[in-house]
Amino acid sequence: GTEELEAAFQARIDNNERIEPKDWMPDHYRKTLIRMMGQHAHSEIVGQLPEGNWITRAPTLERKQILLAKVQDEAGHGLYLYSAAETLGVSRDDLTEQLLSGKMKYSSIFNYPTLTWADIGAVGWLVDGAAIMNQVPLQRTSYGPYSRAMIRICKEESFHQRQGFDIMRKMATGTDEQRAMAQDALNRFWYPSLMMFGPSDKDSVHSDQSMKWRIKINTNDELRQKFVDQTVPQAEFLGLSVPDDELAWNEEKGGYDFSQPDWSEFFQVIKGNGPCNEERIEARRKAWDEGAWFRDALNAHADKQAQRRQE
Ligand code: ACO
């Protein structure tokens, strides 16, 4: 019966085995992964928008080439993750429609605007830094296609993180005005970056079950703490100050004490009320609608090919 199947499934998880697409899995495991991988794929795609915004305005040809390559990488991550999600029996079209109808989420962080060139530095340094902190453990997540996708994605993300830090370093050691831009970008992106890890553990509805199934390896608060511990010395190296008066090294816990982000803002943003939610979804809808003729043409071509093979 189902109970025996579930027990055998849990035993495989506990034994650190990977679950593959054709293996038996509980319905809720499949649904959780579709939600999480779909949300992750959407985040990669929507995440191109705040950075794409600066491709035409990058300060030098070299910076422009680097940013262009990075944004293309994000597109690749999105497509890679949609394909991995498809192994669970959901189509990319389905996932896209759920994004556009507001049924599926994408990362809260991409609902904040990128106002200056320093923001592109802050996004690479902090946002990609937070993404890596969350995704490195996911290389060991229990679902095979997701864990394998994470290996390549993490390699590329660490390049992205370094390019962001390099922009910050350049700005922070530049003119007074550049330095002020770097500080302003850190001020605006610090708390939204902390929000990327999700709500506090006590408010995280999915963590318990996802950790039992090793879909998640760490809790939201664990990863947030690691991120703060890694990032504060980097800010010090840049000579920038983290916008948190409560920030202090705690010898006993071997980590920093820090202020929580404004969680009511977080819940507003994920409900669709952030500064750029409408703009982001509108851009996705436009791209989807304008690509309809191309999808139709591909299907018509495939149909003709199939017909020809039958003749
Ligand atoms: N942005 C938007 N929604 C979020 C965020 C966030 N930063 N954090 C949590 N949520 C949502 C969850 O999706 C869930 O809502 P839902 O039930 O409608 O799906 C709700 O808030 C409660 O959160 P949790 O129970 O903690 O959710 P979960 O266990 O899925 O943990 C987390 C959230 C940590 C983001 C997890 O899904 C995860 O690790 N995902 C994979 C990584 C990822 O998606 N990264 C995207 C950003 S990185 C990048 O693209 C560059």
mmCIF file of C-alpha atoms and ligand atoms in Angstrom:
data_model
loop_
_atom_site.group_PDB
_atom_site.id
_atom_site.type_symbol
_atom_site.label_atom_id
_atom_site.label_comp_id
_atom_site.label_asym_id
_atom_site.label_seq_id
_atom_site.Cartn_x
_atom_site.Cartn_y
_atom_site.Cartn_z
ATOM 1 C CA GLY A 1 0.000 0.000 0.000
ATOM 2 C CA THR A 2 0.905 3.667 -0.039
ATOM 3 C CA GLU A 3 2.260 3.587 3.503
ATOM 4 C CA GLU A 4 4.831 0.956 2.582
ATOM 5 C CA LEU A 5 5.821 2.891 -0.515
ATOM 6 C CA GLU A 6 6.249 6.025 1.554
ATOM 7 C CA ALA A 7 8.358 4.221 4.147
ATOM 8 C CA ALA A 8 10.577 2.758 1.425
ATOM 9 C CA PHE A 9 10.850 6.211 -0.154
ATOM 10 C CA GLN A 10 11.854 7.811 3.159
ATOM 11 C CA ALA A 11 14.427 5.064 3.667
ATOM 12 C CA ARG A 12 16.000 5.932 0.309
ATOM 13 C CA ILE A 13 16.119 9.599 1.311
ATOM 14 C CA ASP A 14 17.644 8.770 4.705
ATOM 15 C CA ASN A 15 20.185 6.627 2.920
ATOM 16 C CA ASN A 16 21.166 9.715 0.923
ATOM 17 C CA GLU A 17 20.060 8.240 -2.404
ATOM 18 C CA ARG A 18 18.975 10.466 -5.275
ATOM 19 C CA ILE A 19 15.381 10.235 -6.459
ATOM 20 C CA GLU A 20 15.111 10.081 -10.253
ATOM 21 C CA PRO A 21 12.199 11.152 -12.517
ATOM 22 C CA LYS A 22 10.732 7.679 -13.092
ATOM 23 C CA ASP A 23 11.022 6.564 -9.461
ATOM 24 C CA TRP A 24 7.911 6.358 -7.292
ATOM 25 C CA MET A 25 7.498 9.478 -5.165
ATOM 26 C CA PRO A 26 4.768 10.834 -2.878
ATOM 27 C CA ASP A 27 2.484 13.276 -4.615
ATOM 28 C CA HIS A 28 3.351 15.991 -2.108
ATOM 29 C CA TYR A 29 7.088 15.529 -2.774
ATOM 30 C CA ARG A 30 6.447 16.052 -6.491
ATOM 31 C CA LYS A 31 4.281 19.108 -5.842
ATOM 32 C CA THR A 32 6.798 20.657 -3.463
ATOM 33 C CA LEU A 33 9.560 20.277 -6.008
ATOM 34 C CA ILE A 34 7.458 21.691 -8.843
ATOM 35 C CA ARG A 35 6.699 24.706 -6.635
ATOM 36 C CA MET A 36 10.286 25.228 -5.580
ATOM 37 C CA MET A 37 12.023 24.482 -8.891
ATOM 38 C CA GLY A 38 9.397 26.454 -10.810
ATOM 39 C CA GLN A 39 9.827 29.410 -8.486
ATOM 40 C CA HIS A 40 13.568 29.107 -8.842
ATOM 41 C CA ALA A 41 13.352 29.012 -12.681
ATOM 42 C CA HIS A 42 11.034 32.036 -12.726
ATOM 43 C CA SER A 43 13.484 33.889 -10.477
ATOM 44 C CA GLU A 44 16.339 33.322 -12.900
ATOM 45 C CA ILE A 45 14.239 34.614 -15.806
ATOM 46 C CA VAL A 46 12.682 37.587 -14.002
ATOM 47 C CA GLY A 47 16.104 38.258 -12.479
ATOM 48 C CA GLN A 48 17.373 39.281 -15.903
ATOM 49 C CA LEU A 49 15.167 42.366 -15.860
ATOM 50 C CA PRO A 50 16.793 44.530 -13.166
ATOM 51 C CA GLU A 51 20.240 43.887 -14.659
ATOM 52 C CA GLY A 52 19.187 43.998 -18.298
ATOM 53 C CA ASN A 53 18.081 47.502 -17.422
ATOM 54 C CA TRP A 54 21.765 48.512 -17.266
ATOM 55 C CA ILE A 55 23.264 46.732 -20.301
ATOM 56 C CA THR A 56 22.901 49.787 -22.532
ATOM 57 C CA ARG A 57 24.267 52.066 -19.805
ATOM 58 C CA ALA A 58 27.271 50.093 -18.521
ATOM 59 C CA PRO A 59 30.169 52.523 -18.018
ATOM 60 C CA THR A 60 32.711 50.767 -20.276
ATOM 61 C CA LEU A 61 32.698 48.295 -23.144
ATOM 62 C CA GLU A 62 34.313 45.685 -20.898
ATOM 63 C CA ARG A 63 31.675 46.076 -18.180
ATOM 64 C CA LYS A 64 28.993 45.862 -20.848
ATOM 65 C CA GLN A 65 30.380 42.587 -22.225
ATOM 66 C CA ILE A 66 30.625 41.106 -18.743
ATOM 67 C CA LEU A 67 27.084 42.135 -17.812
ATOM 68 C CA LEU A 68 25.712 40.845 -21.109
ATOM 69 C CA ALA A 69 27.365 37.466 -20.508
ATOM 70 C CA LYS A 70 26.057 37.325 -16.943
ATOM 71 C CA VAL A 71 22.484 38.103 -17.943
ATOM 72 C CA GLN A 72 22.702 35.423 -20.638
ATOM 73 C CA ASP A 73 23.899 32.967 -17.998
ATOM 74 C CA GLU A 74 20.758 33.720 -15.963
ATOM 75 C CA ALA A 75 18.604 32.951 -19.004
ATOM 76 C CA GLY A 76 20.464 29.652 -19.327
ATOM 77 C CA HIS A 77 19.830 28.840 -15.649
ATOM 78 C CA GLY A 78 16.135 29.500 -16.111
ATOM 79 C CA LEU A 79 15.868 27.201 -19.140
ATOM 80 C CA TYR A 80 17.939 24.540 -17.415
ATOM 81 C CA LEU A 81 15.644 24.634 -14.379
ATOM 82 C CA TYR A 82 12.447 24.588 -16.453
ATOM 83 C CA SER A 83 13.777 21.454 -18.156
ATOM 84 C CA ALA A 84 14.583 19.893 -14.799
ATOM 85 C CA ALA A 85 11.065 20.753 -13.576
ATOM 86 C CA GLU A 86 9.580 19.166 -16.707
ATOM 87 C CA THR A 87 10.940 15.791 -15.558
ATOM 88 C CA LEU A 88 8.268 15.997 -12.831
ATOM 89 C CA GLY A 89 5.468 16.078 -15.416
ATOM 90 C CA VAL A 90 4.740 19.783 -15.692
ATOM 91 C CA SER A 91 5.336 21.737 -18.892
ATOM 92 C CA ARG A 92 7.243 24.969 -19.204
ATOM 93 C CA ASP A 93 4.165 26.587 -20.756
ATOM 94 C CA ASP A 94 2.156 25.573 -17.699
ATOM 95 C CA LEU A 95 4.719 27.035 -15.334
ATOM 96 C CA THR A 96 4.878 30.267 -17.317
ATOM 97 C CA GLU A 97 1.105 30.601 -17.296
ATOM 98 C CA GLN A 98 1.080 30.113 -13.536
ATOM 99 C CA LEU A 99 3.685 32.849 -13.166
ATOM 100 C CA LEU A 100 1.695 35.256 -15.321
ATOM 101 C CA SER A 101 -1.575 34.545 -13.512
ATOM 102 C CA GLY A 102 0.099 35.202 -10.151
ATOM 103 C CA LYS A 103 -0.312 31.604 -8.929
ATOM 104 C CA MET A 104 3.420 31.030 -8.758
ATOM 105 C CA LYS A 105 5.991 33.214 -7.088
ATOM 106 C CA TYR A 106 9.499 34.296 -7.978
ATOM 107 C CA SER A 107 12.135 35.656 -5.632
ATOM 108 C CA SER A 108 11.108 38.785 -3.734
ATOM 109 C CA ILE A 109 14.467 40.420 -4.485
ATOM 110 C CA PHE A 110 13.679 41.054 -8.143
ATOM 111 C CA ASN A 111 10.858 43.409 -7.213
ATOM 112 C CA TYR A 112 13.324 46.105 -6.195
ATOM 113 C CA PRO A 113 14.612 48.621 -8.767
ATOM 114 C CA THR A 114 18.244 49.038 -9.872
ATOM 115 C CA LEU A 115 18.637 52.816 -9.760
ATOM 116 C CA THR A 116 22.380 53.326 -10.305
ATOM 117 C CA TRP A 117 25.360 51.461 -11.729
ATOM 118 C CA ALA A 118 26.453 50.674 -8.172
ATOM 119 C CA ASP A 119 23.237 48.651 -7.821
ATOM 120 C CA ILE A 120 24.580 46.267 -10.459
ATOM 121 C CA GLY A 121 27.592 45.767 -8.195
ATOM 122 C CA ALA A 122 25.354 45.237 -5.173
ATOM 123 C CA VAL A 123 23.168 42.758 -7.051
ATOM 124 C CA GLY A 124 26.156 40.655 -8.080
ATOM 125 C CA TRP A 125 27.825 40.843 -4.693
ATOM 126 C CA LEU A 126 24.811 40.475 -2.384
ATOM 127 C CA VAL A 127 22.012 38.926 -4.448
ATOM 128 C CA ASP A 128 24.161 36.380 -6.241
ATOM 129 C CA GLY A 129 26.082 35.899 -2.987
ATOM 130 C CA ALA A 130 22.829 35.024 -1.208
ATOM 131 C CA ALA A 131 21.764 32.838 -4.126
ATOM 132 C CA ILE A 132 24.990 30.814 -3.891
ATOM 133 C CA MET A 133 24.661 30.456 -0.122
ATOM 134 C CA ASN A 134 21.242 28.906 -0.703
ATOM 135 C CA GLN A 135 22.186 26.860 -3.777
ATOM 136 C CA VAL A 136 25.476 25.256 -2.794
ATOM 137 C CA PRO A 137 23.706 22.954 -0.297
ATOM 138 C CA LEU A 138 21.048 22.242 -2.941
ATOM 139 C CA GLN A 139 23.726 20.410 -4.950
ATOM 140 C CA ARG A 140 22.969 17.650 -2.428
ATOM 141 C CA THR A 141 19.186 17.945 -2.599
ATOM 142 C CA SER A 142 17.384 14.604 -2.916
ATOM 143 C CA TYR A 143 15.942 15.088 -6.411
ATOM 144 C CA GLY A 144 18.591 14.059 -8.954
ATOM 145 C CA PRO A 145 17.834 16.463 -11.835
ATOM 146 C CA TYR A 146 17.662 19.443 -9.461
ATOM 147 C CA SER A 147 20.868 18.546 -7.638
ATOM 148 C CA ARG A 148 22.766 18.123 -10.927
ATOM 149 C CA ALA A 149 21.411 21.404 -12.314
ATOM 150 C CA MET A 150 22.733 23.146 -9.209
ATOM 151 C CA ILE A 151 26.324 22.083 -9.850
ATOM 152 C CA ARG A 152 26.732 24.045 -13.049
ATOM 153 C CA ILE A 153 24.554 26.904 -11.858
ATOM 154 C CA CYS A 154 26.648 27.397 -8.718
ATOM 155 C CA LYS A 155 29.852 27.579 -10.743
ATOM 156 C CA GLU A 156 28.417 30.341 -12.879
ATOM 157 C CA GLU A 157 26.885 32.120 -9.890
ATOM 158 C CA SER A 158 30.226 32.353 -8.162
ATOM 159 C CA PHE A 159 31.631 34.134 -11.216
ATOM 160 C CA HIS A 160 28.639 36.496 -11.043
ATOM 161 C CA GLN A 161 29.247 37.173 -7.396
ATOM 162 C CA ARG A 162 32.865 38.067 -8.058
ATOM 163 C CA GLN A 163 32.015 40.398 -10.931
ATOM 164 C CA GLY A 164 29.595 42.212 -8.593
ATOM 165 C CA PHE A 165 32.199 42.471 -5.858
ATOM 166 C CA ASP A 166 34.659 43.805 -8.419
ATOM 167 C CA ILE A 167 32.248 46.584 -9.413
ATOM 168 C CA MET A 168 31.773 47.433 -5.719
ATOM 169 C CA ARG A 169 35.530 47.461 -5.137
ATOM 170 C CA LYS A 170 36.048 49.807 -8.051
ATOM 171 C CA MET A 171 33.311 52.161 -6.850
ATOM 172 C CA ALA A 172 34.329 51.996 -3.192
ATOM 173 C CA THR A 173 37.903 52.989 -4.040
ATOM 174 C CA GLY A 174 36.841 55.637 -6.553
ATOM 175 C CA THR A 175 35.786 59.261 -6.150
ATOM 176 C CA ASP A 176 33.715 60.437 -3.167
ATOM 177 C CA GLU A 177 30.666 60.380 -5.359
ATOM 178 C CA GLN A 178 31.293 56.786 -6.496
ATOM 179 C CA ARG A 179 31.899 55.723 -2.927
ATOM 180 C CA ALA A 180 28.607 57.309 -1.885
ATOM 181 C CA MET A 181 26.831 55.425 -4.673
ATOM 182 C CA ALA A 182 28.330 52.144 -3.465
ATOM 183 C CA GLN A 183 27.208 52.844 0.106
ATOM 184 C CA ASP A 184 23.730 53.812 -1.059
ATOM 185 C CA ALA A 185 23.429 50.582 -3.057
ATOM 186 C CA LEU A 186 24.463 48.550 -0.004
ATOM 187 C CA ASN A 187 21.946 50.455 2.131
ATOM 188 C CA ARG A 188 19.093 49.635 -0.225
ATOM 189 C CA PHE A 189 20.024 46.017 -1.037
ATOM 190 C CA TRP A 190 21.061 44.741 2.402
ATOM 191 C CA TYR A 191 17.670 43.906 3.894
ATOM 192 C CA PRO A 192 16.041 42.733 0.644
ATOM 193 C CA SER A 193 19.028 40.345 0.290
ATOM 194 C CA LEU A 194 18.418 38.977 3.786
ATOM 195 C CA MET A 195 14.783 38.382 2.773
ATOM 196 C CA MET A 196 15.851 36.110 -0.084
ATOM 197 C CA PHE A 197 16.333 33.237 2.375
ATOM 198 C CA GLY A 198 12.624 33.255 3.164
ATOM 199 C CA PRO A 199 10.729 33.985 6.378
ATOM 200 C CA SER A 200 12.064 33.159 9.860
ATOM 201 C CA ASP A 201 12.004 29.462 10.617
ATOM 202 C CA LYS A 202 8.944 29.862 12.835
ATOM 203 C CA ASP A 203 7.002 31.261 9.838
ATOM 204 C CA SER A 204 8.426 28.902 7.235
ATOM 205 C CA VAL A 205 5.520 26.605 6.442
ATOM 206 C CA HIS A 206 7.386 24.224 4.147
ATOM 207 C CA SER A 207 10.730 23.775 5.925
ATOM 208 C CA ASP A 208 9.917 20.818 8.203
ATOM 209 C CA GLN A 209 8.615 18.501 5.518
ATOM 210 C CA SER A 210 11.132 19.687 2.924
ATOM 211 C CA MET A 211 14.001 18.964 5.305
ATOM 212 C CA LYS A 212 12.674 15.481 6.091
ATOM 213 C CA TRP A 213 12.714 14.804 2.385
ATOM 214 C CA ARG A 214 16.104 16.483 1.994
ATOM 215 C CA ILE A 215 14.624 18.828 -0.584
ATOM 216 C CA LYS A 216 16.027 21.533 1.684
ATOM 217 C CA ILE A 217 19.276 20.889 3.492
ATOM 218 C CA ASN A 218 19.315 23.958 5.777
ATOM 219 C CA THR A 219 16.687 26.147 7.363
ATOM 220 C CA ASN A 220 16.099 29.713 6.184
ATOM 221 C CA ASP A 221 17.601 31.212 9.367
ATOM 222 C CA GLU A 222 20.715 29.016 9.205
ATOM 223 C CA LEU A 223 21.548 30.220 5.705
ATOM 224 C CA ARG A 224 20.739 33.850 6.538
ATOM 225 C CA GLN A 225 23.195 33.682 9.450
ATOM 226 C CA LYS A 226 25.899 32.176 7.225
ATOM 227 C CA PHE A 227 25.324 34.891 4.659
ATOM 228 C CA VAL A 228 25.709 37.672 7.229
ATOM 229 C CA ASP A 229 28.851 36.042 8.639
ATOM 230 C CA GLN A 230 30.388 35.808 5.180
ATOM 231 C CA THR A 231 29.353 39.248 3.941
ATOM 232 C CA VAL A 232 30.150 41.571 6.859
ATOM 233 C CA PRO A 233 33.943 41.124 6.528
ATOM 234 C CA GLN A 234 33.626 41.761 2.783
ATOM 235 C CA ALA A 235 31.823 45.048 3.492
ATOM 236 C CA GLU A 236 34.594 45.930 5.939
ATOM 237 C CA PHE A 237 37.179 45.172 3.278
ATOM 238 C CA LEU A 238 35.369 47.570 0.945
ATOM 239 C CA GLY A 239 35.256 50.196 3.682
ATOM 240 C CA LEU A 240 31.463 50.296 3.522
ATOM 241 C CA SER A 241 29.121 50.076 6.480
ATOM 242 C CA VAL A 242 26.300 47.587 6.783
ATOM 243 C CA PRO A 243 23.119 49.575 7.557
ATOM 244 C CA ASP A 244 22.401 47.854 10.872
ATOM 245 C CA ASP A 245 23.073 49.470 14.280
ATOM 246 C CA GLU A 246 22.535 46.153 16.029
ATOM 247 C CA LEU A 247 25.236 44.380 14.055
ATOM 248 C CA ALA A 248 27.820 42.951 16.477
ATOM 249 C CA TRP A 249 30.133 39.945 16.617
ATOM 250 C CA ASN A 250 28.879 37.393 19.114
ATOM 251 C CA GLU A 251 31.870 35.389 20.317
ATOM 252 C CA GLU A 252 29.739 32.779 22.043
ATOM 253 C CA LYS A 253 27.758 31.785 18.955
ATOM 254 C CA GLY A 254 30.716 32.411 16.640
ATOM 255 C CA GLY A 255 28.607 34.615 14.376
ATOM 256 C CA TYR A 256 27.143 38.090 14.097
ATOM 257 C CA ASP A 257 24.028 39.315 15.855
ATOM 258 C CA PHE A 258 22.009 41.326 13.347
ATOM 259 C CA SER A 259 18.633 42.973 12.829
ATOM 260 C CA GLN A 260 15.899 41.098 11.008
ATOM 261 C CA PRO A 261 14.478 42.624 7.855
ATOM 262 C CA ASP A 262 11.024 44.181 7.984
ATOM 263 C CA TRP A 263 8.960 41.027 7.558
ATOM 264 C CA SER A 264 5.747 42.910 6.853
ATOM 265 C CA GLU A 265 7.486 44.432 3.818
ATOM 266 C CA PHE A 266 8.552 40.926 2.738
ATOM 267 C CA PHE A 267 5.005 39.570 2.917
ATOM 268 C CA GLN A 268 3.724 42.592 0.992
ATOM 269 C CA VAL A 269 6.321 42.038 -1.740
ATOM 270 C CA ILE A 270 5.520 38.339 -2.153
ATOM 271 C CA LYS A 271 1.801 39.199 -2.291
ATOM 272 C CA GLY A 272 2.537 41.313 -5.368
ATOM 273 C CA ASN A 273 2.785 44.738 -3.731
ATOM 274 C CA GLY A 274 6.522 45.425 -4.030
ATOM 275 C CA PRO A 275 7.923 48.440 -5.870
ATOM 276 C CA CYS A 276 8.364 46.634 -9.221
ATOM 277 C CA ASN A 277 6.011 43.608 -9.157
ATOM 278 C CA GLU A 278 3.641 44.954 -11.786
ATOM 279 C CA GLU A 279 6.427 46.080 -14.078
ATOM 280 C CA ARG A 280 8.162 42.687 -13.869
ATOM 281 C CA ILE A 281 5.062 40.646 -14.643
ATOM 282 C CA GLU A 282 4.103 43.054 -17.407
ATOM 283 C CA ALA A 283 7.541 42.565 -19.029
ATOM 284 C CA ARG A 284 7.155 38.779 -18.818
ATOM 285 C CA ARG A 285 3.626 38.920 -20.230
ATOM 286 C CA LYS A 286 4.777 41.090 -23.119
ATOM 287 C CA ALA A 287 7.648 38.708 -23.932
ATOM 288 C CA TRP A 288 5.280 35.720 -23.736
ATOM 289 C CA ASP A 289 2.648 37.337 -25.972
ATOM 290 C CA GLU A 290 5.157 38.589 -28.481
ATOM 291 C CA GLY A 291 6.745 35.131 -28.693
ATOM 292 C CA ALA A 292 3.414 33.412 -29.454
ATOM 293 C CA TRP A 293 3.902 33.550 -33.252
ATOM 294 C CA PHE A 294 7.283 31.875 -32.868
ATOM 295 C CA ARG A 295 5.969 29.057 -30.655
ATOM 296 C CA ASP A 296 3.125 28.545 -33.141
ATOM 297 C CA ALA A 297 5.591 28.404 -36.022
ATOM 298 C CA LEU A 298 7.745 25.838 -34.216
ATOM 299 C CA ASN A 299 4.710 23.657 -33.548
ATOM 300 C CA ALA A 300 3.479 23.944 -37.129
ATOM 301 C CA HIS A 301 6.935 22.968 -38.353
ATOM 302 C CA ALA A 302 7.099 19.986 -35.992
ATOM 303 C CA ASP A 303 3.626 18.852 -37.129
ATOM 304 C CA LYS A 304 4.646 19.023 -40.790
ATOM 305 C CA GLN A 305 7.819 17.066 -40.107
ATOM 306 C CA ALA A 306 5.835 14.397 -38.259
ATOM 307 C CA GLN A 307 3.319 14.184 -41.113
ATOM 308 C CA ARG A 308 6.076 13.859 -43.681
ATOM 309 C CA ARG A 309 7.619 11.005 -41.725
ATOM 310 C CA GLN A 310 4.263 9.163 -41.823
ATOM 311 C CA GLU A 311 3.831 9.570 -45.583
HETATM 312 N N1 ACO B 1 10.713 35.330 -2.430
HETATM 313 C C1 ACO B 1 9.479 34.956 -2.767
HETATM 314 N N2 ACO B 1 8.787 34.015 -2.070
HETATM 315 C C2 ACO B 1 9.395 33.462 -1.009
HETATM 316 C C3 ACO B 1 10.692 33.807 -0.609
HETATM 317 C C4 ACO B 1 11.358 34.793 -1.370
HETATM 318 N N3 ACO B 1 12.588 35.215 -1.057
HETATM 319 N N4 ACO B 1 11.012 33.072 0.476
HETATM 320 C C5 ACO B 1 9.948 32.332 0.768
HETATM 321 N N5 ACO B 1 8.963 32.555 -0.119
HETATM 322 C C6 ACO B 1 7.618 31.993 -0.119
HETATM 323 C C7 ACO B 1 7.606 30.502 -0.335
HETATM 324 O O1 ACO B 1 7.615 30.211 -1.715
HETATM 325 C C8 ACO B 1 6.332 30.109 0.349
HETATM 326 O O2 ACO B 1 5.206 30.495 -0.443
HETATM 327 P P1 ACO B 1 4.310 29.414 -1.273
HETATM 328 O O3 ACO B 1 3.845 28.394 -0.312
HETATM 329 O O4 ACO B 1 3.227 30.228 -1.886
HETATM 330 O O5 ACO B 1 5.234 28.842 -2.313
HETATM 331 C C9 ACO B 1 6.300 31.034 1.543
HETATM 332 O O6 ACO B 1 7.082 32.159 1.190
HETATM 333 C C10 ACO B 1 6.801 30.409 2.843
HETATM 334 O O7 ACO B 1 8.208 30.183 2.792
HETATM 335 P P2 ACO B 1 8.900 28.782 3.159
HETATM 336 O O8 ACO B 1 7.913 27.870 3.801
HETATM 337 O O9 ACO B 1 10.156 29.053 3.902
HETATM 338 O O10 ACO B 1 9.200 28.262 1.665
HETATM 339 P P3 ACO B 1 10.345 27.285 1.136
HETATM 340 O O11 ACO B 1 10.493 26.104 2.026
HETATM 341 O O12 ACO B 1 10.071 27.027 -0.298
HETATM 342 O O13 ACO B 1 11.711 28.150 1.265
HETATM 343 C C11 ACO B 1 13.274 29.192 -0.254
HETATM 344 C C12 ACO B 1 11.922 29.290 0.477
HETATM 345 C C13 ACO B 1 14.404 29.189 0.757
HETATM 346 C C14 ACO B 1 13.412 30.385 -1.188
HETATM 347 C C15 ACO B 1 13.289 27.862 -1.047
HETATM 348 O O14 ACO B 1 12.163 27.762 -1.873
HETATM 349 C C16 ACO B 1 14.495 27.657 -1.908
HETATM 350 O O15 ACO B 1 15.566 27.344 -1.412
HETATM 351 N N6 ACO B 1 14.340 27.775 -3.264
HETATM 352 C C17 ACO B 1 15.366 27.499 -4.248
HETATM 353 C C18 ACO B 1 16.237 28.693 -4.514
HETATM 354 C C19 ACO B 1 15.534 29.812 -5.224
HETATM 355 O O16 ACO B 1 14.377 29.769 -5.606
HETATM 356 N N7 ACO B 1 16.244 30.898 -5.463
HETATM 357 C C20 ACO B 1 15.706 32.004 -6.219
HETATM 358 C C21 ACO B 1 16.442 33.243 -6.000
HETATM 359 S S1 ACO B 1 18.112 33.157 -6.460
HETATM 360 C C22 ACO B 1 18.295 33.606 -8.083
HETATM 361 O O17 ACO B 1 17.482 33.338 -8.867
HETATM 362 C C23 ACO B 1 19.471 34.357 -8.517
#
